Amino acid sequence: MGIVVQKFGGTSVANAERLMNVARIVTDKYKEGNSMVVVVSAQGDTTDDLIDKAMEINPHPSKREMDMLLSTGEQISISLLAMAIEKLGFPVISLTGWQAGFLTNSAHSQARIRNVHKERIEKELDQRKIVIVAGFQGVNRYDDITTLGRGGSDTSAVALAAVLRADLCQIYTDVDGVYTADPRKVPNARKLKEITFDEMLELATLGAQVLNNRSVEMAKKYNVNLEVLSSLEKKPGTVVKEVAKVEKMLIKGVAKDCNVARISVMGVPDVPGVAYKIFASLSSKNIDIDIILQSIGRDNTKDISFTVSSSNKDAAMEVCEVFKDTMGAMDVLCDDNVAKVSVVGAGMQSHPGVAASMFGALAEANINIRMISTSEIKISVLIDKNKSDEAVRAIHDAFIH
Ligand code: ADP
Ligand code: ASP
Ligand code: MG
């Protein structure tokens, strides 16, 4: 018995039947004597449909109005789930993000949670009510609605688990755990019983959408007892924790991110301070840079390439065009037909040869590597986008049998 936070994603609440199924999962846990806080996402493709609706009217809406629109998806889900639970005869109340006390900064569409004022939720829990909270949303200090970025309901759930000091945070989704690769793309992917916060954070950041990366970051910071499991099948899921059981697995997963673009600044003068000038200008515009590659100097010039997320592509190009005109670079090129494929695993720290196996798998599949970056527990390569699924499968097969 304790406080349990459960989160249900879009597929899990997509229609009346699924909502009744969720109501049963929640009330079963409630009947065991637990205090229940339940976070839900918008139903099915609602968020995407709302974005399409906005684009029809204005392809460049303000982010404030976009947040106002997108937050409605979750509001539909909370009320419907509350009605489903009422129907089963349990005390329940639904709360929007602001009613639940979510205070965020003002970065509309990518807001960060500053604080969760938990008094209202605690009051409802004291009355033994099941509390249903709209995920993905909060308010800033001007009481304007904000959203937390795609997949943000995971973060709402983990934040609640942290502030309420919940005994357990269960992320229910449409797969039955975290796999060694997206099980929809790689049929022989294996389910992991456990994975560390660090490995999960890398996988999530590198494109495994099963958990939002900010939610993992927060779960690590507050040591939240986190579990990923299926709302559709009753099966044990994957536990995400600080230290996982030592498994004889060199790598824990392969992830893919297609939302990347490569920008190349060609023929920049080969003198000190050039890289500084480019990257300082990008940083002043809050553009995050990922992989960086600089060529060997030739004829007193060199080329500098780097990757950014697709959403920052235009802003980064603008900065580089200005650099070209003021510093005398020859050309600025952008290529967004690329994808980043990565392997992740703490095991690679003590085992040389992971990079060689990964590159070997790509060579055998005749896939060209355009850029490489490594850290202690991951190796990423940039390749052609149309080869990305094939690359994931080839790399996965090389490590996981
Ligand atoms: P929800 O709507 O429940 O938040 P998401 O669509 O955001 O669900 O995340 C679940 C999806 O993540 C799965 O359907 C699966 O296709 C995808 N996925 C990608 N990588 C992985 C992985 N390594 N393990 C499990 N699922 C993954
Ligand atoms: N509904 C939002 C989205 O589709 C938030 C979420 O599902 O976590 O991204
Ligand atoms: Mg999600």
Coordinates of C-alpha atoms and ligand atoms in Angstrom, one line a residue:
M1 CA 0.0 0.0 0.0
G2 CA 1.3 3.4 -0.9
I3 CA 1.1 6.1 -3.5
V4 CA 1.1 4.9 -7.1
V5 CA 1.4 7.1 -10.1
Q6 CA 0.2 5.5 -13.4
K7 CA 0.5 7.1 -16.8
F8 CA -1.4 5.9 -19.9
G9 CA -0.4 7.0 -23.4
G10 CA -2.5 7.9 -26.4
T11 CA -3.1 4.4 -27.7
S12 CA -4.0 3.2 -24.2
V13 CA -6.9 5.7 -24.0
A14 CA -7.8 5.8 -27.7
N15 CA -11.5 4.8 -27.4
A16 CA -14.3 3.9 -25.0
E17 CA -13.3 0.3 -24.7
R18 CA -9.6 1.2 -24.0
L19 CA -10.7 3.8 -21.5
M20 CA -12.8 1.2 -19.6
N21 CA -9.8 -1.1 -19.7
V22 CA -7.6 1.7 -18.1
A23 CA -10.4 2.3 -15.5
R24 CA -10.1 -1.3 -14.5
I25 CA -6.3 -1.3 -14.2
V26 CA -6.5 1.9 -12.1
T27 CA -9.3 0.7 -9.8
D28 CA -7.7 -2.8 -9.3
K29 CA -4.6 -1.0 -7.9
Y30 CA -6.9 1.3 -5.8
K31 CA -8.7 -1.7 -4.4
E32 CA -5.3 -3.0 -3.0
G33 CA -5.4 0.1 -0.8
N34 CA -3.1 2.4 -2.8
S35 CA -3.6 6.1 -3.3
M36 CA -3.9 6.6 -7.1
V37 CA -2.7 9.5 -9.2
V38 CA -3.2 8.8 -12.9
V39 CA -1.7 10.9 -15.8
V40 CA -3.2 10.6 -19.3
S41 CA -2.2 11.7 -22.8
A42 CA -4.5 12.8 -25.5
Q43 CA -6.5 10.0 -27.2
G44 CA -4.9 8.3 -30.2
D45 CA -3.7 10.7 -32.8
T46 CA -5.5 13.7 -31.3
T47 CA -2.3 15.8 -30.8
D48 CA -1.3 15.3 -34.5
D49 CA -4.8 16.1 -35.7
L50 CA -4.9 19.3 -33.7
I51 CA -1.5 20.3 -35.2
D52 CA -3.0 19.7 -38.7
K53 CA -6.0 21.8 -37.8
A54 CA -3.8 24.7 -36.8
M55 CA -1.6 24.4 -40.0
E56 CA -4.7 24.6 -42.1
I57 CA -5.4 28.0 -40.7
N58 CA -1.9 29.4 -40.1
P59 CA 1.3 27.6 -40.8
H60 CA 3.2 29.8 -38.4
P61 CA 0.9 30.2 -35.3
S62 CA 2.3 31.7 -32.1
K63 CA 3.5 29.1 -29.7
R64 CA 1.2 30.4 -27.0
E65 CA -1.9 29.7 -29.1
M66 CA -0.5 26.3 -30.1
D67 CA -0.2 25.3 -26.5
M68 CA -3.7 26.6 -25.8
L69 CA -4.9 24.3 -28.6
L70 CA -2.8 21.2 -27.9
S71 CA -3.6 21.1 -24.2
T72 CA -7.2 20.4 -25.0
G73 CA -6.4 16.9 -26.1
E74 CA -5.4 15.8 -22.6
Q75 CA -8.4 17.6 -21.2
I76 CA -10.7 15.3 -23.2
S77 CA -9.0 12.2 -21.9
I78 CA -9.1 13.2 -18.2
S79 CA -12.8 13.8 -18.2
L80 CA -13.6 10.7 -20.1
L81 CA -11.4 8.5 -17.9
A82 CA -13.0 10.0 -14.8
M83 CA -16.4 9.1 -16.2
A84 CA -15.3 5.6 -16.9
I85 CA -14.1 5.3 -13.3
E86 CA -17.4 6.8 -12.0
K87 CA -19.2 4.1 -13.9
L88 CA -17.3 1.5 -12.0
G89 CA -18.4 3.1 -8.8
F90 CA -15.2 4.6 -7.5
P91 CA -14.6 8.2 -6.2
V92 CA -12.6 10.1 -8.8
I93 CA -11.8 13.7 -9.8
S94 CA -10.0 15.0 -13.0
L95 CA -7.6 17.9 -12.9
T96 CA -6.0 19.9 -15.7
G97 CA -2.3 20.7 -15.4
W98 CA -2.9 24.0 -13.6
Q99 CA -5.5 22.6 -11.3
A100 CA -2.9 19.9 -10.4
G101 CA -0.3 22.6 -9.6
F102 CA 2.1 22.3 -12.5
L103 CA 4.0 25.5 -12.7
T104 CA 6.4 25.8 -15.7
N105 CA 8.7 28.3 -17.3
S106 CA 7.4 30.3 -20.3
A107 CA 9.1 28.3 -23.1
H108 CA 5.8 27.5 -24.9
S109 CA 5.8 24.1 -26.7
Q110 CA 9.0 23.0 -24.8
A111 CA 8.2 24.2 -21.2
R112 CA 10.1 22.9 -18.2
I113 CA 8.5 22.2 -15.0
R114 CA 9.6 24.6 -12.3
N115 CA 7.4 23.3 -9.4
V116 CA 4.4 21.1 -8.7
H117 CA 2.2 22.6 -6.0
K118 CA 0.8 19.3 -4.7
E119 CA -1.7 20.6 -2.1
R120 CA -4.8 20.1 -4.3
I121 CA -3.8 16.6 -5.2
E122 CA -3.0 15.7 -1.6
K123 CA -6.4 17.1 -0.5
E124 CA -8.2 14.9 -3.0
L125 CA -6.1 11.8 -2.1
D126 CA -6.9 12.4 1.6
Q127 CA -10.5 12.0 0.7
R128 CA -9.6 8.7 -1.0
K129 CA -10.3 10.0 -4.4
I130 CA -8.6 8.6 -7.5
V131 CA -7.0 11.7 -9.1
I132 CA -6.7 11.9 -12.9
V133 CA -4.3 14.6 -14.1
A134 CA -3.9 15.9 -17.7
G135 CA -0.3 15.2 -18.9
F136 CA 1.9 17.3 -21.0
Q137 CA 0.7 20.7 -19.6
G138 CA 1.1 23.3 -17.0
V139 CA 0.9 27.1 -16.6
N140 CA 3.6 29.7 -16.5
R141 CA 3.7 32.5 -13.9
Y142 CA 1.3 34.6 -16.0
D143 CA -1.3 31.8 -15.9
D144 CA -0.9 31.0 -19.6
I145 CA -1.1 27.4 -20.5
T146 CA 2.1 25.8 -21.6
T147 CA 3.0 22.3 -22.9
L148 CA 6.1 20.3 -22.2
G149 CA 7.0 19.0 -25.7
R150 CA 6.0 15.9 -27.5
G151 CA 5.9 12.9 -25.2
G152 CA 5.7 15.2 -22.3
S153 CA 3.1 13.2 -20.3
D154 CA 5.8 10.8 -19.2
T155 CA 7.5 13.8 -17.6
S156 CA 4.3 14.9 -15.9
A157 CA 3.9 11.5 -14.4
V158 CA 7.5 11.2 -13.2
A159 CA 7.3 14.8 -11.7
L160 CA 4.2 13.8 -9.8
A161 CA 5.9 10.6 -8.5
A162 CA 8.8 12.7 -7.4
V163 CA 6.9 15.4 -5.5
L164 CA 4.4 13.0 -4.0
R165 CA 7.3 10.6 -3.1
A166 CA 5.3 7.9 -4.7
D167 CA 6.2 4.3 -4.1
L168 CA 5.9 3.4 -7.8
C169 CA 5.6 5.2 -11.2
Q170 CA 4.1 2.9 -13.9
I171 CA 4.3 4.1 -17.5
Y172 CA 1.6 2.1 -19.4
T173 CA 2.0 2.1 -23.1
D174 CA 1.3 0.1 -26.3
V175 CA 4.4 -2.2 -26.0
D176 CA 5.1 -4.4 -23.0
G177 CA 8.5 -2.8 -22.0
V178 CA 11.7 -1.3 -23.2
Y179 CA 13.2 -3.4 -26.0
T180 CA 16.7 -3.6 -27.5
A181 CA 15.3 -1.8 -30.5
D182 CA 11.8 -0.5 -31.6
P183 CA 9.9 -3.8 -31.6
R184 CA 7.7 -2.5 -34.4
K185 CA 10.7 -2.1 -36.7
V186 CA 13.0 -4.9 -35.5
P187 CA 11.0 -8.1 -35.0
N188 CA 13.7 -10.0 -33.1
A189 CA 14.2 -7.2 -30.6
R190 CA 14.4 -8.5 -27.0
K191 CA 12.6 -7.1 -24.0
L192 CA 14.8 -5.9 -21.2
K193 CA 13.9 -6.9 -17.7
E194 CA 15.9 -4.0 -16.3
I195 CA 17.8 -1.0 -17.7
T196 CA 19.8 1.7 -15.9
F197 CA 18.7 5.4 -15.8
D198 CA 21.8 6.3 -17.7
E199 CA 21.3 3.8 -20.5
M200 CA 17.6 4.7 -20.8
L201 CA 18.4 8.4 -20.9
E202 CA 20.8 7.8 -23.8
L203 CA 18.3 5.6 -25.6
A204 CA 15.4 8.1 -25.1
T205 CA 17.6 11.0 -26.2
L206 CA 18.8 9.2 -29.3
G207 CA 15.3 8.5 -30.5
A208 CA 13.7 5.5 -28.6
Q209 CA 10.3 7.2 -28.0
V210 CA 9.1 4.7 -25.5
L211 CA 10.0 7.2 -22.7
N212 CA 10.5 10.9 -23.0
N213 CA 14.1 11.8 -22.2
R214 CA 13.3 14.5 -19.7
S215 CA 11.2 12.0 -17.7
V216 CA 14.2 9.7 -17.4
E217 CA 16.4 12.6 -16.4
M218 CA 13.9 13.5 -13.6
A219 CA 13.5 9.9 -12.5
K220 CA 17.2 9.6 -12.1
K221 CA 17.5 12.9 -10.2
Y222 CA 14.7 11.9 -7.7
N223 CA 15.3 8.2 -7.8
V224 CA 11.8 7.4 -8.9
N225 CA 10.8 3.7 -8.9
L226 CA 10.0 3.6 -12.6
E227 CA 8.4 0.8 -14.7
V228 CA 7.3 0.6 -18.3
L229 CA 4.6 -1.9 -19.1
S230 CA 1.7 -2.6 -21.5
S231 CA -1.9 -1.5 -20.9
L232 CA -3.1 -4.1 -23.3
E233 CA -1.5 -7.2 -21.9
K234 CA -0.9 -8.2 -18.3
K235 CA 2.8 -9.0 -18.3
P236 CA 5.8 -7.9 -16.4
G237 CA 7.4 -4.8 -18.0
T238 CA 10.9 -3.2 -17.8
V239 CA 12.2 -1.7 -14.6
V240 CA 14.3 1.5 -15.0
K241 CA 16.7 2.0 -12.1
E242 CA 20.0 3.3 -10.9
V243 CA 21.9 0.0 -11.0
A244 CA 20.6 -2.8 -13.1
K245 CA 21.5 -6.5 -12.7
V246 CA 24.7 -7.3 -14.6
E247 CA 23.6 -8.9 -17.8
K248 CA 26.1 -10.3 -20.3
M249 CA 25.0 -7.7 -22.8
L250 CA 27.5 -5.5 -24.4
I251 CA 24.9 -3.2 -25.6
K252 CA 21.4 -2.5 -24.4
G253 CA 19.8 -1.1 -27.4
V254 CA 19.9 0.5 -30.9
A255 CA 18.0 3.7 -31.5
K256 CA 17.2 5.9 -34.5
D257 CA 16.5 9.6 -34.8
C258 CA 15.3 10.9 -38.2
N259 CA 14.8 14.5 -37.0
V260 CA 18.3 15.6 -37.7
A261 CA 20.0 17.8 -40.3
R262 CA 23.6 18.1 -41.2
I263 CA 25.0 21.6 -41.9
S264 CA 28.4 22.0 -43.5
V265 CA 30.3 25.3 -43.7
M266 CA 32.8 24.8 -46.5
G267 CA 36.1 26.5 -47.1
V268 CA 36.4 28.5 -43.9
P269 CA 39.8 30.2 -43.2
D270 CA 42.1 27.8 -41.3
V271 CA 43.0 30.2 -38.5
P272 CA 42.4 30.1 -34.7
G273 CA 39.0 31.2 -33.4
V274 CA 36.9 30.2 -36.4
A275 CA 35.1 27.3 -34.8
Y276 CA 34.6 29.5 -31.7
K277 CA 32.9 32.2 -33.8
I278 CA 30.5 29.7 -35.5
F279 CA 29.5 27.8 -32.4
A280 CA 29.2 30.9 -30.2
S281 CA 26.8 32.4 -32.6
L282 CA 24.7 29.2 -32.7
S283 CA 24.7 29.0 -29.0
S284 CA 23.6 32.6 -28.6
K285 CA 20.5 31.6 -30.6
N286 CA 19.9 28.6 -28.3
I287 CA 20.7 26.1 -31.0
D288 CA 21.9 22.8 -29.7
I289 CA 24.6 21.2 -31.7
D290 CA 25.2 17.4 -31.7
I291 CA 27.9 15.8 -33.8
I292 CA 30.8 18.0 -35.0
L293 CA 33.3 17.2 -37.6
Q294 CA 36.2 19.3 -38.8
S295 CA 38.3 18.4 -41.8
I296 CA 42.0 18.6 -42.0
G297 CA 43.1 22.0 -43.3
R298 CA 44.0 22.3 -47.0
D299 CA 45.2 25.4 -48.9
N300 CA 44.6 27.4 -45.7
T301 CA 41.0 26.4 -45.5
K302 CA 39.0 23.7 -43.8
D303 CA 35.3 22.5 -43.6
I304 CA 33.3 22.3 -40.5
S305 CA 30.1 20.2 -40.4
F306 CA 27.7 19.6 -37.5
T307 CA 24.2 18.2 -36.9
V308 CA 21.2 20.0 -35.4
S309 CA 17.7 18.8 -34.8
S310 CA 15.4 19.4 -37.9
S311 CA 13.4 22.0 -36.0
N312 CA 16.6 24.1 -35.7
K313 CA 17.7 23.7 -39.3
D314 CA 16.5 27.0 -40.6
A315 CA 17.8 29.0 -37.7
A316 CA 21.2 27.3 -37.9
M317 CA 21.4 28.0 -41.7
E318 CA 20.7 31.7 -41.1
V319 CA 23.6 31.9 -38.5
C320 CA 26.0 30.1 -40.9
E321 CA 25.0 32.3 -43.9
V322 CA 25.9 35.4 -41.8
F323 CA 29.2 33.7 -40.8
K324 CA 29.9 33.0 -44.5
D325 CA 29.4 36.6 -45.5
T326 CA 31.4 38.1 -42.6
M327 CA 34.2 35.5 -42.4
G328 CA 34.6 34.6 -46.0
A329 CA 33.6 30.9 -46.0
M330 CA 33.0 29.4 -49.5
D331 CA 29.7 27.8 -49.1
V332 CA 27.0 26.6 -46.6
L333 CA 25.2 23.4 -47.3
C334 CA 22.3 21.7 -45.5
D335 CA 21.3 18.0 -45.8
D336 CA 18.3 16.7 -44.0
N337 CA 18.1 13.3 -45.8
V338 CA 20.1 11.9 -42.9
A339 CA 19.4 9.9 -39.8
K340 CA 21.4 9.2 -36.7
V341 CA 21.6 5.6 -35.6
S342 CA 23.1 4.8 -32.2
V343 CA 24.1 1.8 -30.0
V344 CA 23.9 2.3 -26.2
G345 CA 25.2 0.2 -23.4
A346 CA 27.3 0.6 -20.3
G347 CA 29.0 -2.6 -21.2
M348 CA 31.0 -1.0 -24.0
Q349 CA 33.2 0.9 -21.5
S350 CA 35.1 -2.2 -20.6
H351 CA 34.9 -3.9 -24.0
P352 CA 36.9 -2.6 -26.9
G353 CA 35.6 -3.5 -30.4
V354 CA 32.0 -2.3 -30.2
A355 CA 32.7 0.5 -32.7
A356 CA 34.4 -2.0 -35.0
S357 CA 31.4 -4.4 -34.8
M358 CA 29.0 -1.6 -35.5
F359 CA 30.9 -0.3 -38.5
G360 CA 31.4 -3.8 -39.7
A361 CA 27.6 -4.4 -39.7
L362 CA 27.1 -1.2 -41.7
A363 CA 29.9 -2.1 -44.2
E364 CA 28.3 -5.5 -44.8
A365 CA 25.0 -3.9 -45.5
N366 CA 26.7 -1.4 -47.8
I367 CA 25.7 1.6 -45.8
N368 CA 28.0 4.6 -45.9
I369 CA 28.9 6.4 -42.6
R370 CA 28.9 10.2 -42.9
M371 CA 29.8 11.2 -39.4
I372 CA 30.6 9.4 -36.1
S373 CA 30.4 10.5 -32.5
T374 CA 31.1 8.5 -29.3
S375 CA 30.7 8.9 -25.6
E376 CA 31.3 6.5 -22.7
I377 CA 28.1 4.5 -23.2
K378 CA 27.1 5.2 -26.8
I379 CA 28.3 5.3 -30.4
S380 CA 26.3 7.3 -33.0
V381 CA 26.6 7.4 -36.8
L382 CA 25.0 9.7 -39.3
I383 CA 23.8 7.8 -42.4
D384 CA 21.3 8.3 -45.3
K385 CA 17.8 8.5 -44.0
N386 CA 16.4 5.9 -46.5
K387 CA 18.8 3.3 -45.1
S388 CA 18.1 3.9 -41.4
D389 CA 15.7 1.0 -40.7
E390 CA 18.0 -1.3 -42.5
A391 CA 21.0 0.0 -40.5
V392 CA 19.1 -0.5 -37.2
R393 CA 18.4 -4.1 -38.1
A394 CA 21.9 -4.8 -39.3
I395 CA 23.5 -3.3 -36.2
H396 CA 21.0 -5.0 -33.9
D397 CA 21.7 -8.4 -35.5
A398 CA 25.4 -7.9 -35.0
F399 CA 25.1 -7.5 -31.2
I400 CA 21.9 -9.3 -30.1
H401 CA 21.3 -12.8 -31.1
Ligands
ADP1 P1 2.6 6.4 -25.6 O1 1.6 7.0 -26.5 O2 2.1 5.3 -24.7 O3 3.4 7.4 -24.9 P2 4.7 6.2 -27.5 O4 4.3 6.0 -28.9 O5 5.2 7.5 -27.2 O6 3.6 5.6 -26.6 O7 5.9 5.1 -27.2 C1 5.7 3.7 -27.4 C2 6.4 3.3 -28.8 O8 7.8 3.5 -28.7 C3 6.2 1.9 -29.1 O9 5.0 1.7 -29.8 C4 7.4 1.6 -30.0 O10 7.1 1.5 -31.4 C5 8.3 2.8 -29.8 N1 9.7 2.4 -29.4 C6 10.8 2.9 -30.0 N2 11.9 2.3 -29.5 C7 11.5 1.4 -28.5 C8 12.2 0.5 -27.7 N3 13.5 0.5 -27.6 N4 11.5 -0.2 -26.8 C9 10.1 -0.2 -26.9 N5 9.4 0.7 -27.7 C10 10.1 1.5 -28.5
ASP2 N1 -0.2 14.2 -26.4 C1 1.2 14.7 -26.3 C2 1.9 14.1 -27.6 O1 1.3 13.4 -28.4 C3 1.9 14.3 -25.1 C4 2.1 12.8 -24.8 O2 1.4 12.0 -25.4 O3 2.9 12.5 -23.9 O4 3.1 14.3 -27.7
MG3 MG 5.0 8.7 -25.4

